Amino acid sequence: MLMKKTICFLLLFTALLGPGCQRNQKPTIAFIAGAATDFWTLAENGCNQAAKELPEYNVIFKYTTDGATEEQKRLIEDLLVNNVSGIVVSPLDPVNQSPLIDKTAEQIPVIITDSDIPGSKRLCYVGTSNIDAGKSAGQLIKEALPAGGKVMLFVGKSDAQNAKERIAGIEAALKGSNITIAGVKTDNIDRVRAKANVNDVLVSNPEINCFVGLWSYNGPAILNAVRESNKLEQVKIVCFDEEEETLQGVKKGDIVGTVVQQPYEFGYQSIHLLAKYISGNKNAVPAGKQIIIPATIINQANVDAFIAKMQTVRKK
Amino acid sequence: MKKEKGIFIIFVILCVLVAIGNPNFLSPANLKNTTRLIGIFGIFSIGSGIVIIARGIDLSVGSVFSLIGVILSMLLVKHQVAWPLAMLIVLALATLIGCFHGTLVTKYKIQAFIVTLCGLLFYRGIARFISNDVTMGFGYGEGFSIVQYLATGNLWGIPLPFILMLIISVLAWVFLHKSVYGRYIFAIGRNEEATYFSGINTDRMIMLTYAICGLLAGISGVLLAFYTNAIAPSSHGNFYELYGIAAAVLGGCSLKGGEGSIGGIIIGAAMLQVIQNLVNLLGIPSSLNFAVMGIVILIGVLADKFLVNRQMSK
Amino acid sequence: MAPAKATPGNCILEMKGISKTFGAFKALNKVSLAVNEGEILALLGENGAGKSTLMKILSGIYTATEGSVHLDDKACEINSVKESQRLGIILIHQELNLLDNLDVAGNIFLGREPVKAFKLIDLHKLYADADELLKLFGLTIPSATSVSKLSIAEQQIIEIIKALSQHARIIIMDEPTSSLTLKETDLLFEIIRNLKAKGISIIYISHRLNEIIEIADRVVVLKDGQNSGELQRREINHDNLVRLMIGRDIFKSQVAPWPYHPASSFEIRDLSTYRYTQHGVNLRLSGGEILGISGLVGAGRTELVNTIFGIHRATGGTMHLNGAEITVNNPADAISKGIFLVPEDRRNQGIVASMNIIENLTLPNLPATSAFKIISRRKEAALSTAKVEELNVKAPTLRTNLKDLSGGNQQKIAIGKWLSRNPSLLIFDEPTRGVDIGAKAEIYNILRNLAKSGVMIIVVSSDMEEIINISHRILVMHEGKISGQLEPEEFTEENIMRYAVGLN
C-alpha cells in the first residue's frame, strides 16, 4: 500500500516536473505525436496505460502543435539534452525528416509510428500501413457505388505522407472499376474551410456521388455540410478515423463506413517495445523491423461494438 | 462613402466574373453557403474594424473563438447547462476579454499590438489546456438545437447568420456613423490628444471599442462553433483575426486610425468569402487559396486608392 | 547702429509672372519676386495672401501653373525639393522637421552622411564636421546630443546649420521666431546678419512687424495672391507695412478698460505642477479681467494652465471658482465647471486637423447637438454656421478639413468650440502663434468681447507686444514661480523682461 502510494506520488512528481528536471534515475521514454487531435489523444491513452504497467520508466507525451517539422526537431533536441533514453516519433514529413531520425538514432533508439521511413536507421516501425488503410477505404467506396461514379477527396494537407499513402491506396483499390477520383480539396487543418469546401463542391460538381474524408475531422465536416444541404440521399460518405460525430454518423447510416487505425495500440505497443529494448531485450524487435497494427473497417454492423470498446479505452 | 464605392465596384466585378466562370455561383445553394459564411465572418470583422478606426488592433480574435468554443461545448455537453445561460456566460466572457484588453491599453499604456498578441497566445493555450487538447463536439445538439439552428438554419431561405449580421451592422452603422460615440471614436483615431483636450474621456471610449470587438467576436465564435459543430482547440479559428483585419482594410479602414465605415467592412468581409468560394468554383487548386486571396486584397486596395485619387483630382 | 545699408548685390533669383491655381481657386496671380545676393528680403502678407504657396513653388513642393523661375539669369525648372536643394534653395519650415530620435550630427547630415567602404557611416568625420559647424554658430553643445534635448531655438539653429551645410544660397525661413523668446530671437538675428555678410540671401516670412523693421533690407508684400507693393529699407516702418498688407490701420495700442464683473472669480492657492513640484503658484482673477502670463519658454506657464484644465493632476494646492473649492482631475471636470483651454500646440491638441469644421466645432458640444446619443445633422450645422459667422471664419464650406485652413482660421475654430458652452474661465495659451496680422486683430477682438460679457480670461504668450496690448494685468513667471506682477502703467517690455529672467 505504502509502495503504491509512493509510486503514485513519484509519477505525479515527474509528470509535474517534466523532462526538465531529472532528479531520479528512472530512464525516460518520450512519445512525439502529430497535431493535437482525437487520434493522438487515443495514442496518449495507450502510452499512459503502458506507463502504468512500467513503473520503472518515465513516459512523456508531446504534441506537435503547429504541424511544423521545425517544432518536432526542436522537441527532439530538447529531449536529447535532457538525456531521454528512447523516443517514439510520428514524423510529419517522413521523406525529409530521415536525416533527423538517423542522427537521433545514433544516440538513442528511435521508433517511428504512423508513417514509416523504411530506409532510415530507426529501430522499428509501429503503426498501420496507410496504403492498406487506403485500400480498405477503396473497398468501402466500391461497395457504396455499385453502379460506379465520381469521388472527391478532402484532406488537411495533401502533401502529408499519410495523406499521400491513403490516396495511393484508394487509387489502387479503384483501379479497373468504373469509379474515378475527381480531385483533392485541402483546407489547411481549418474546420470551417473543410466544411465550406464540401459546400462548394456540392454546388460546383453536383455529379459527384461519393465524398471521402482522409483526415479525422474531414468526416464530420462532410457529414454536417451534406446533411445541411439535404443531400444525404444522393451522396455517399466514406471516412477515416473515429471522431465522435463520425461514429454517430455510421450508426445512423449517414456514413457508409470509416476506416480506423488503432492509435491506442500505437502508443501502447511502442512504449512497451522501447522499454524492453532499453532494458536489454534486443530480441523484442521483430525481424522485419515492423509491427503492423491492422486498420479495420467500421460500418453499421460493427459500430456499436466499436463505440463500446472506445469508451473503455478512452476512460483509461 | 467614396471609399465604399470603390471597393463595392470591385466586389461587383469580381462576382460577375465568377458568375460568368461558373453559373452555379448564383445558384440558391451556393448563395446560401456563401452568405452564411459572410454572416459569420462579417460580424467579428465589424468589431475588428471599430477597434482599427480608434487606432487600435485586435489580434486575439482567433484564439478567443477557440476558447469560447471549448467553453461552450463544455457547458452544453459536459455540464448540461441550459443554453440561454451558456450563451450568456460565453458572450459575457468574450466581452470581459475585450474590456481586459482595453484596460491594459488605456490604463497601463501597453501597445494594443502587444496586448492582443499576448492574448492570441494565452487564450489558445488556455483553450487547449482546459480541453486536454481533445476535440470538443456538440453531436446532434440534444437540448440546444435552437442555438445550433442559429448557425446552420435559414429564415425565409436566408441563412440566419447573415440576417444576424445585417441586424448587427445596422446597429453598428448607427453607433459609428450617427451617434456621439462614433464621432468620438473617429476623432480619437485621428488625434487622440486633441480629443482628450476637448474634454472627452478617451480611455473609456477606447475601452468601449475593445469591449464591442470582444462581444462581436463572442457572437461570431458561437456561430462558428456550431458551424463546425466541433472545436479542435489547437486549430479552431487559427489566423481568423487576420480575416477581420483584412476585411476592415479592404473596406477602407486605415491602420493609422480614423478612417473606415461599416458598409466598407461588410463588403470587405464578403469579398474574402467570395474569393475562397471562387477558388473552388473555378477549379483553382486549393493550394492557391491564400495566394489568390493575397493578390485580390492587394488589387482591391490598389484599385481603391486609384479610384479615390482620381475622384479627388477631378 | 542701423544695419549697414545693404550693398545691393546682383540679382540672383527672379520669379516672373507666377500663377498657381487649385481647381477653380487662384492662389497666385502673376506674382513676381526678385532676390539679390546677400539680401534679407521680408515677404509679408496676411494668411491666404499666397506667401506659402509662392515659397512652396520656389522650394519644389508645388509646380507653378504659369510663370518662370530664373536663377543667375538662367531659366530653371524646379520640379522637386531635391532639385531646389541642388540649386541651393533651402526652406526651413515653420514646424521644425528634425528627427528627435537622432542626434544633432545625424540630423544635420541626414541623407548626406559621410561614408567609408561598404556604405558604413564615417562616424568620426560626421561628428567632427558637425562640431565644426556648431562652433561656427557659437553653440557649445556637442554634436552627439539628442535633438529631443534641445530647446526650440537651438533646434531652429540646427535647421539653419543643416541648410548651410547643403551649400545654401537662398534660405527661406517661415515664421522662424514664432516659438522663440526675445533673447533667442536676438541670437537668430545675429546669425541671419552673419549669413548676409557671407553673401547668403534670406527670404524671411513673419507676421511680427517689429522684427521686419529691425532686420529686413527690403519688403515684398502680397495681398490676395498678387503683388501689392514693395518697400526699400528706408521706407520700412509700421504704418507703411500695415497699409500695404491690409489697407487699413488696425493697431490701436491701448489698454481697453477693465469691464469688472465681481460676481465671478477664480483663484488658485499654492498650486504646484509636476514640473515644479516645489513651488506653489497663487493667482486670482475676477469676471471680465484679462490676465496675461508672460515669461520665458520653460518657465512653467503651459504646465500651470494645463494643470488648471486637468490635463495633469496638480501635485499640491487648491482651486476655487466663485469662492467654492473645486477638484479638477481631467479636462471633463474642468469643462463641466466652465473652465476651457485653447492649447498652445494647436495641431496636436487644439484641433483634429483631418476632421472638418463641423466635426471640430461640435466635438465638445455633442450632447447639445444630439438626442438619445444620435447626432442631429441639422443642429450640428446650425451651431457651426452660427459660430463660423460669429468668428468670421473664412472657409469654402463647413465640410472643409481644418488642415486646409490657415492658422488664423484654425485658431478661431479652436476657440469657437468652447464658445457655445457659457465659459466662466477661458485660458488661451499662445493664442496667435502662426496667425497672420488680420486674424490676430480679430482674435483680440473676440477676447475683449468675451471679457466685456464677464468671462474671466487668462492669456499665456511669449509675444510681448501681444501681452501688453491685451492684458489688464500681467503676471510674469520664472522657473515655476510668479516672479512679478505688473499693473497697466508699468507695462513695458523692459519690466516684463526683468521679471522673466528672475531679476528683481
Short mmCIF file of N, CA and C in Angstrom, two decimals, chain C residues 23 28 35 44 59 70 152 176 201 281 329 332 353 361 390 404 410 421 427 464 478:
data_model
loop_
_atom_site.label_atom_id
_atom_site.label_comp_id
_atom_site.label_asym_id
_atom_site.label_seq_id
_atom_site.Cartn_x
_atom_site.Cartn_y
_atom_site.Cartn_z
N GLY C 23 -7.76 73.75 -58.57
CA GLY C 23 -9.14 73.65 -59.03
C GLY C 23 -9.57 75.00 -59.60
N LEU C 28 -2.33 82.19 -56.68
CA LEU C 28 -1.36 83.20 -57.06
C LEU C 28 -1.71 83.72 -58.45
N VAL C 35 15.31 88.39 -55.78
CA VAL C 35 16.16 88.34 -54.59
C VAL C 35 17.59 88.67 -55.01
N LEU C 44 5.82 89.51 -46.85
CA LEU C 44 4.78 89.82 -45.88
C LEU C 44 3.42 89.69 -46.54
N SER C 59 10.55 76.14 -53.55
CA SER C 59 11.31 75.03 -52.99
C SER C 59 10.90 73.69 -53.59
N HIS C 70 14.04 82.14 -62.61
CA HIS C 70 15.38 82.32 -63.19
C HIS C 70 16.39 82.41 -62.07
N ILE C 152 13.66 74.87 -28.51
CA ILE C 152 13.15 75.17 -29.84
C ILE C 152 14.14 76.05 -30.60
N PRO C 176 10.23 82.02 -38.35
CA PRO C 176 11.23 81.33 -37.53
C PRO C 176 11.15 81.69 -36.06
N SER C 201 21.52 84.86 -49.23
CA SER C 201 20.26 85.61 -49.20
C SER C 201 19.24 84.91 -48.33
N VAL C 281 1.92 78.07 -6.82
CA VAL C 281 1.61 79.33 -7.50
C VAL C 281 0.27 79.84 -6.97
N ASN C 329 -9.75 66.74 -12.07
CA ASN C 329 -8.84 65.62 -12.30
C ASN C 329 -8.61 65.35 -13.77
N ALA C 332 -12.60 66.84 -18.58
CA ALA C 332 -14.06 66.80 -18.47
C ALA C 332 -14.52 67.52 -17.21
N ALA C 353 -6.97 67.97 -37.11
CA ALA C 353 -6.74 68.59 -38.41
C ALA C 353 -7.41 67.85 -39.56
N LEU C 361 -15.94 71.82 -34.38
CA LEU C 361 -16.68 72.76 -33.54
C LEU C 361 -17.59 72.03 -32.57
N GLU C 390 -20.08 84.14 -36.47
CA GLU C 390 -19.71 84.93 -35.31
C GLU C 390 -18.20 85.22 -35.29
N ASP C 404 -6.80 72.24 -44.24
CA ASP C 404 -6.80 73.08 -45.43
C ASP C 404 -7.08 74.55 -45.10
N GLN C 410 -7.87 78.23 -38.24
CA GLN C 410 -7.82 77.06 -37.36
C GLN C 410 -7.97 77.50 -35.91
N ARG C 421 -20.52 77.09 -24.87
CA ARG C 421 -20.65 76.40 -23.59
C ARG C 421 -20.73 77.34 -22.40
N ILE C 427 -8.89 79.98 -21.01
CA ILE C 427 -7.44 80.12 -20.96
C ILE C 427 -6.90 80.01 -22.39
N MET C 464 5.53 89.79 -26.51
CA MET C 464 5.35 90.88 -25.54
C MET C 464 4.38 91.93 -26.03
N HIS C 478 8.91 82.85 -13.65
CA HIS C 478 10.32 82.50 -13.81
C HIS C 478 10.57 81.21 -13.03
#
